[in-house]
Short mmCIF file of C-alpha atoms in Angstrom, two decimals:
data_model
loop_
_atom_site.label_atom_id
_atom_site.label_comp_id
_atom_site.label_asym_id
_atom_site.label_seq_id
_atom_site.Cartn_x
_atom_site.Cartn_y
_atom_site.Cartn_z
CA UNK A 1 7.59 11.71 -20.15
CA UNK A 2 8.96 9.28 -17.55
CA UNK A 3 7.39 8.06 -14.79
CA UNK A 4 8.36 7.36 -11.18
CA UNK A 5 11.37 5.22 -11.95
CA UNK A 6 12.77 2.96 -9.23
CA UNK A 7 15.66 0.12 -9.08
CA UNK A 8 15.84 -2.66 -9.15
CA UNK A 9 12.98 -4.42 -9.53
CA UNK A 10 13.79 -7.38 -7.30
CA UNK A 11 16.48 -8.22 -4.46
CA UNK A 12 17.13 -11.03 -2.10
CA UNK A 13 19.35 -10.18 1.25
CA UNK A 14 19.90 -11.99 3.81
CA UNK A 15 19.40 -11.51 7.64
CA UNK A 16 21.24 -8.77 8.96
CA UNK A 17 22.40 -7.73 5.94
CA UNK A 18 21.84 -3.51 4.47
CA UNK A 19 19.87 -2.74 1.49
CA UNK A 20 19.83 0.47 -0.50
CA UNK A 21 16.69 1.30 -3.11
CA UNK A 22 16.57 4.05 -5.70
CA UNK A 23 13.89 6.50 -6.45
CA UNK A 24 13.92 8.76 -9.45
CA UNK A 25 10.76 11.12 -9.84
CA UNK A 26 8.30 11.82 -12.47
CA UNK A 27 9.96 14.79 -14.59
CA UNK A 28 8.20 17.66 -12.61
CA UNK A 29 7.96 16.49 -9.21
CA UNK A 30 10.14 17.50 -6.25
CA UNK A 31 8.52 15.32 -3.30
CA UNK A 32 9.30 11.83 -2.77
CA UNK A 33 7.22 9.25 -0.37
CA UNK A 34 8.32 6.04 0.33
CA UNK A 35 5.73 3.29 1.33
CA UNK A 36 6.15 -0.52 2.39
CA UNK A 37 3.60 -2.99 1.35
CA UNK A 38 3.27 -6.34 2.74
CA UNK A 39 1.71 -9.12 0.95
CA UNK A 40 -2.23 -8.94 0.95
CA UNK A 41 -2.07 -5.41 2.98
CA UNK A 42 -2.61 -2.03 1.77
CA UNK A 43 0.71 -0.10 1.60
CA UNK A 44 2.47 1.48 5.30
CA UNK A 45 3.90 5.25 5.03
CA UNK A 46 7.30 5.10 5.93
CA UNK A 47 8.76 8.69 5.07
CA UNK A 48 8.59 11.68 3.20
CA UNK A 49 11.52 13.77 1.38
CA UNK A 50 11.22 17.33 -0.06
CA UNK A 51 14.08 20.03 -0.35
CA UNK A 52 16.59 17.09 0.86
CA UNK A 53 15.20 16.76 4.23
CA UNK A 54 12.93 14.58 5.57
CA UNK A 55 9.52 16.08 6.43
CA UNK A 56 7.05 13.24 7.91
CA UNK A 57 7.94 9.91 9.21
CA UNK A 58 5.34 6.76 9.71
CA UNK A 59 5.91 4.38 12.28
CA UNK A 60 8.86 2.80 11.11
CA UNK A 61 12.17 2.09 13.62
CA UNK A 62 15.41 4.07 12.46
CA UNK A 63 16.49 1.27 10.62
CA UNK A 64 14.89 2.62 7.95
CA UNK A 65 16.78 5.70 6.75
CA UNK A 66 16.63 8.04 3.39
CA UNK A 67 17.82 10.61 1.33
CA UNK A 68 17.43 13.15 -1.52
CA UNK A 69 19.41 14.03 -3.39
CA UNK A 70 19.62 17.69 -5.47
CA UNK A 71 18.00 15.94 -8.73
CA UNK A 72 15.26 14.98 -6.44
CA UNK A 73 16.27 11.51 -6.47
CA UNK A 74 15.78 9.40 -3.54
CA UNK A 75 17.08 6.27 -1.98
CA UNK A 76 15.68 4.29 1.15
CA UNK A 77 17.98 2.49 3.18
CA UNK A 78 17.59 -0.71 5.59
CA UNK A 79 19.81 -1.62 8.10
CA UNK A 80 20.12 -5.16 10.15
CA UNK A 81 17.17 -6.69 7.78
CA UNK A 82 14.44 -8.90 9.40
CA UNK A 83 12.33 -11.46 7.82
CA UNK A 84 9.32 -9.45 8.18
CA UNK A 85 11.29 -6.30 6.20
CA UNK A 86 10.52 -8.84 2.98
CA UNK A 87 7.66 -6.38 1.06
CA UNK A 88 6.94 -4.48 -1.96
CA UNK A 89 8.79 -0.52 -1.63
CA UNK A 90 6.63 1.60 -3.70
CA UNK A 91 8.21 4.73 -4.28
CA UNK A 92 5.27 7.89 -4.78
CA UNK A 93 6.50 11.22 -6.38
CA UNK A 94 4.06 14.36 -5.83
CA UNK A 95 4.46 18.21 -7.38
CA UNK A 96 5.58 19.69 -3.65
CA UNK A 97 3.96 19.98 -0.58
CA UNK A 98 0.54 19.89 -0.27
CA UNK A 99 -0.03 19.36 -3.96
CA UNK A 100 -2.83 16.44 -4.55
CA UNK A 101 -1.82 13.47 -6.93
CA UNK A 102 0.96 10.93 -6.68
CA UNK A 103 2.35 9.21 -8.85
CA UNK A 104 3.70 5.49 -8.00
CA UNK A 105 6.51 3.54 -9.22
CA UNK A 106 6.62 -0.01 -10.10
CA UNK A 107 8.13 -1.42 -6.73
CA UNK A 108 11.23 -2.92 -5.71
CA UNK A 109 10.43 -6.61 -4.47
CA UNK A 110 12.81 -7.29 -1.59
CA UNK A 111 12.99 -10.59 -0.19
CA UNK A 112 14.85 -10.92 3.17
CA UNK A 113 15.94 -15.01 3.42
CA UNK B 1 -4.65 8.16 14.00
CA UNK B 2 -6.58 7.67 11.21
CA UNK B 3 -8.07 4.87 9.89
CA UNK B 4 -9.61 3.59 6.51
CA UNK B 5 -11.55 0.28 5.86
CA UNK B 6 -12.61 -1.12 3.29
CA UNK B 7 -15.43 -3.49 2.71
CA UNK B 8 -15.79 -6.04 1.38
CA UNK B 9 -12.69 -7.29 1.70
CA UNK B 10 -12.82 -9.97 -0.81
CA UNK B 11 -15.24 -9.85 -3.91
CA UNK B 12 -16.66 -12.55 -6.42
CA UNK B 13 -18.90 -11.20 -8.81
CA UNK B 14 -20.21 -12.45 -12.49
CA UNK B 15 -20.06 -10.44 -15.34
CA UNK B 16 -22.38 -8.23 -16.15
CA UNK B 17 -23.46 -7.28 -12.71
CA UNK B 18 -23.06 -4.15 -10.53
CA UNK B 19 -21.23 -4.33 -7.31
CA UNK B 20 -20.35 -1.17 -5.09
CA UNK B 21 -16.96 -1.10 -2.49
CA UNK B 22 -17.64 0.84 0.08
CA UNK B 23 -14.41 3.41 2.20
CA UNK B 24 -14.88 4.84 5.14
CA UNK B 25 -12.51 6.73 7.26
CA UNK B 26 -12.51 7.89 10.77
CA UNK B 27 -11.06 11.21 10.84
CA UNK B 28 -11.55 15.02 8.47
CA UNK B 29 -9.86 14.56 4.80
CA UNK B 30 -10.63 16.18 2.00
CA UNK B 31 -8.81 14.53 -0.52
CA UNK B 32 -9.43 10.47 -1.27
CA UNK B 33 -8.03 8.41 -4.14
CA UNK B 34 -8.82 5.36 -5.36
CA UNK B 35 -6.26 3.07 -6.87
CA UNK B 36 -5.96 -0.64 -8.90
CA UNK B 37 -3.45 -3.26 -8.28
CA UNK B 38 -2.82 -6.27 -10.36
CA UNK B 39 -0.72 -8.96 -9.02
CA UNK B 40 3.06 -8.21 -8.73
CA UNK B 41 2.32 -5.07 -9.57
CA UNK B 42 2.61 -1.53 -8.76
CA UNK B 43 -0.57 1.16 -7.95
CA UNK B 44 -2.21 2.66 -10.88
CA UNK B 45 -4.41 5.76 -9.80
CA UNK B 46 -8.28 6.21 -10.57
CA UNK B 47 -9.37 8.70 -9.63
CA UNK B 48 -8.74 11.78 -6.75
CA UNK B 49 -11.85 13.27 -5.16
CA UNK B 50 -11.25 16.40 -3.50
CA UNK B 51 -14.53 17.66 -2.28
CA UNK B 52 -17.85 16.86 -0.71
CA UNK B 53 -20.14 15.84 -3.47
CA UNK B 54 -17.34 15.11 -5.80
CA UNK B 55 -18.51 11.93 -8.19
CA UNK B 56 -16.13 11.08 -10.88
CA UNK B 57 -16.27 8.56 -13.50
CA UNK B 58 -14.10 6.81 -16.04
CA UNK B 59 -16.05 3.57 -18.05
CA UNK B 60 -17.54 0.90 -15.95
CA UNK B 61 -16.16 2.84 -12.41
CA UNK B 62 -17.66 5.41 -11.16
CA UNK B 63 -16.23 7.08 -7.88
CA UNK B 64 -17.89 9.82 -4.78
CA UNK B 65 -17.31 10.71 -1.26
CA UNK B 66 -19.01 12.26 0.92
CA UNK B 67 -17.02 13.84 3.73
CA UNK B 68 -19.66 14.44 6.01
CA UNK B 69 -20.04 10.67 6.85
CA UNK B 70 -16.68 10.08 6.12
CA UNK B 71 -17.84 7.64 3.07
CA UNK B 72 -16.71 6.91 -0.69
CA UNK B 73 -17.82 4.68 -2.91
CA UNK B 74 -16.77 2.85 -5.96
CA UNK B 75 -19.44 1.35 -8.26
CA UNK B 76 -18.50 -0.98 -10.70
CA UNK B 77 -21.65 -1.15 -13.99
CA UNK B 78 -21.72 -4.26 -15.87
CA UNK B 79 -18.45 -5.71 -14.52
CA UNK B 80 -15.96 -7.52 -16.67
CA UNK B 81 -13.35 -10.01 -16.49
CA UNK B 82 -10.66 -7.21 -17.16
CA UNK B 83 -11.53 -5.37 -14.10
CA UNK B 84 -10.42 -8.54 -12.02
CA UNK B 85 -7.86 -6.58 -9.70
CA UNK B 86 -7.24 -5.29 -5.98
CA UNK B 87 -8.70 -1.66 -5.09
CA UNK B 88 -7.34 0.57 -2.92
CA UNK B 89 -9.20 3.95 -1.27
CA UNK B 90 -6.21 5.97 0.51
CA UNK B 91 -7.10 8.84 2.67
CA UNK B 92 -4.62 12.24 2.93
CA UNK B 93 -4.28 12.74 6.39
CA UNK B 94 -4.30 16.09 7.89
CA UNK B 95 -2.10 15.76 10.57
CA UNK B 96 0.36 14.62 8.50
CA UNK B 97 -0.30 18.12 6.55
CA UNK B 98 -1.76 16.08 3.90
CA UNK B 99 1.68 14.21 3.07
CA UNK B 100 0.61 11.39 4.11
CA UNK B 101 -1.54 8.31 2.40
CA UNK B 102 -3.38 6.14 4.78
CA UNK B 103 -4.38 3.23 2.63
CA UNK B 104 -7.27 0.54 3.24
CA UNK B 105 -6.60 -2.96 3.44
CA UNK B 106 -7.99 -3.42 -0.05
CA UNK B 107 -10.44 -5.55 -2.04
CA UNK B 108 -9.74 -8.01 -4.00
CA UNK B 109 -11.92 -8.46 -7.31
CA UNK B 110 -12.66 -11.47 -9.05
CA UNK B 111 -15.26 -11.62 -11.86
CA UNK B 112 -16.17 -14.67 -12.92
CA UNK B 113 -17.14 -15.23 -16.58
#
C-alpha cells in the first residue's frame, strides 16, 4: 500500500521565479495538508484541501496557492519566490475531515538561490 | 492562537538512561501526536493520544497527556544510540475544526554511547 507520495524530492529556483509541488495521497485518504518547515523549526500549516476546495488556510500570503484534483491529488504552488520560501514541503494525507491520523510524505526540499 | 512548546529544546543523554520531553499547549485539544525526524528526512508518527489519561507505549517510548493541564509527555527507558533523532508533539487545534497541526519547535536527541 503506498504511502503519501510527493515530487520531486529536491528543487533549486531562483528569485522570483514559480514553483509547482505534487502530492499524491495514501490509497484511502481524501484530505490533503500542506505544511512548510524551515530548518531547525517545527513544521508551519499552510493549507488544507478536501472535496477540491480549500478548507483552512495558515498564515501564509497568497503567493502560496493549491489545488486538488478529482484523484485527490494535490499540488502547492509558489509564486515570486523569496529566499526565506527555501524549506522542507511536507505533504500530510488524512481519511476526511475530522478523522485523527496523518500520514506524511517524504518532503520536497526547495532551495530558493 | 494556539501554542505548543517543547522542552528541552536540545537533549544529550548517555545510553542507558531515562530522560522525559515534556509538551505543553495553551489552548483545549483533544488529540496530540508525537512524531520522529531524522535528518533530511520526513515525519514518522508515534503515537496519537486522544483522551485524558491516554498513555501509550511502543519499546523504549512511552507517551500520555493529560488535557487538564494541557501536558504530554514522552519518556524515553534505557535510551539508545538508535533513538538519536528530533521529536515533535503537534497539537489539533479546534478552531481550525481539528484540521489543523500546530507543531512544537522540537527536540533534538543525541545519545551518546
Amino acid at each position: 500500500d503506498a504511502g503519501v507520495t510527493q515530487s520531486p524530492t529536491h528543487l533549486i529556483k531562483t528569485r522570483g521565479q514559480q514553483v509547482t509541488l505534487r502530492c499524491s495521497p495514501k490509497s484511502g485518504h481524501d484530505t490533503v495538508s500542506w505544511y512548510q518547515q524551515a530548518l531547525g523549526q517545527g513544521p508551519q500549516f499552510i493549507f488544507q484541501y478536501y472535496e477540491e476546495e480549500e478548507r483552512q488556510r495558515g498564515n501564509f500570503p497568497d503567493r502560496f496557492s493549491g489545488h486538488q484534483f478529482p484523484n485527490y491529488s494535490s499540488e502547492l504552488n509558489v509564486n515570486a519566490l523569496l529566499l526565506g520560501d527555501s524549506a522542507l514541503y511536507l505533504c500530510a494525507s488524512s481519511p476526511g475531515l475530522f478523522a485523527y491520523g496523518y500520514t506524511f510524505g517524504s518532503g520536497t526540499r526547495l532551495t530558493v538561490v | 492562537e494556539l501554542k505548543v512548546e517543547q522542552n528541552p529544546l536540545f537533549l544529550s543523554m548517555q545510553e542507558g538512561k531515562n530522560y522525559t520531553i515534556y509538551c505543553n499547549y495553551s489552548t483545549t485539544s483533544d488529540r496530540l501526536y508525537w512524531y520522529r525526524q531524522d535528518p533530511g528526512k520526513s515525519l514518522e508518527s508515534l503515537f496519537v493520544l486522544l483522551s485524558n489519561g491516554a498513555v501509550k507505549q511502543e519499546g523504549r517510548l512511552m507517551a500520555s497527556l493529560d488535557t487538564k493541564a494541557r501536558l504530554s509527555t514522552l519518556h524515553i527507558t534505557a535510551a539508545v544510540h538508535d533513538l538519536s533523532a528530533t521529536y515533535f508533539c503537534a497539537v489539533d487545534d479546534k478552531d481550525f475544526g481539528n484540521e489543523k497541526l500546530t507543531f512544537g519547535t522540537g527536540t533534538r536527541l543525541t545519545i551518546i554511547p
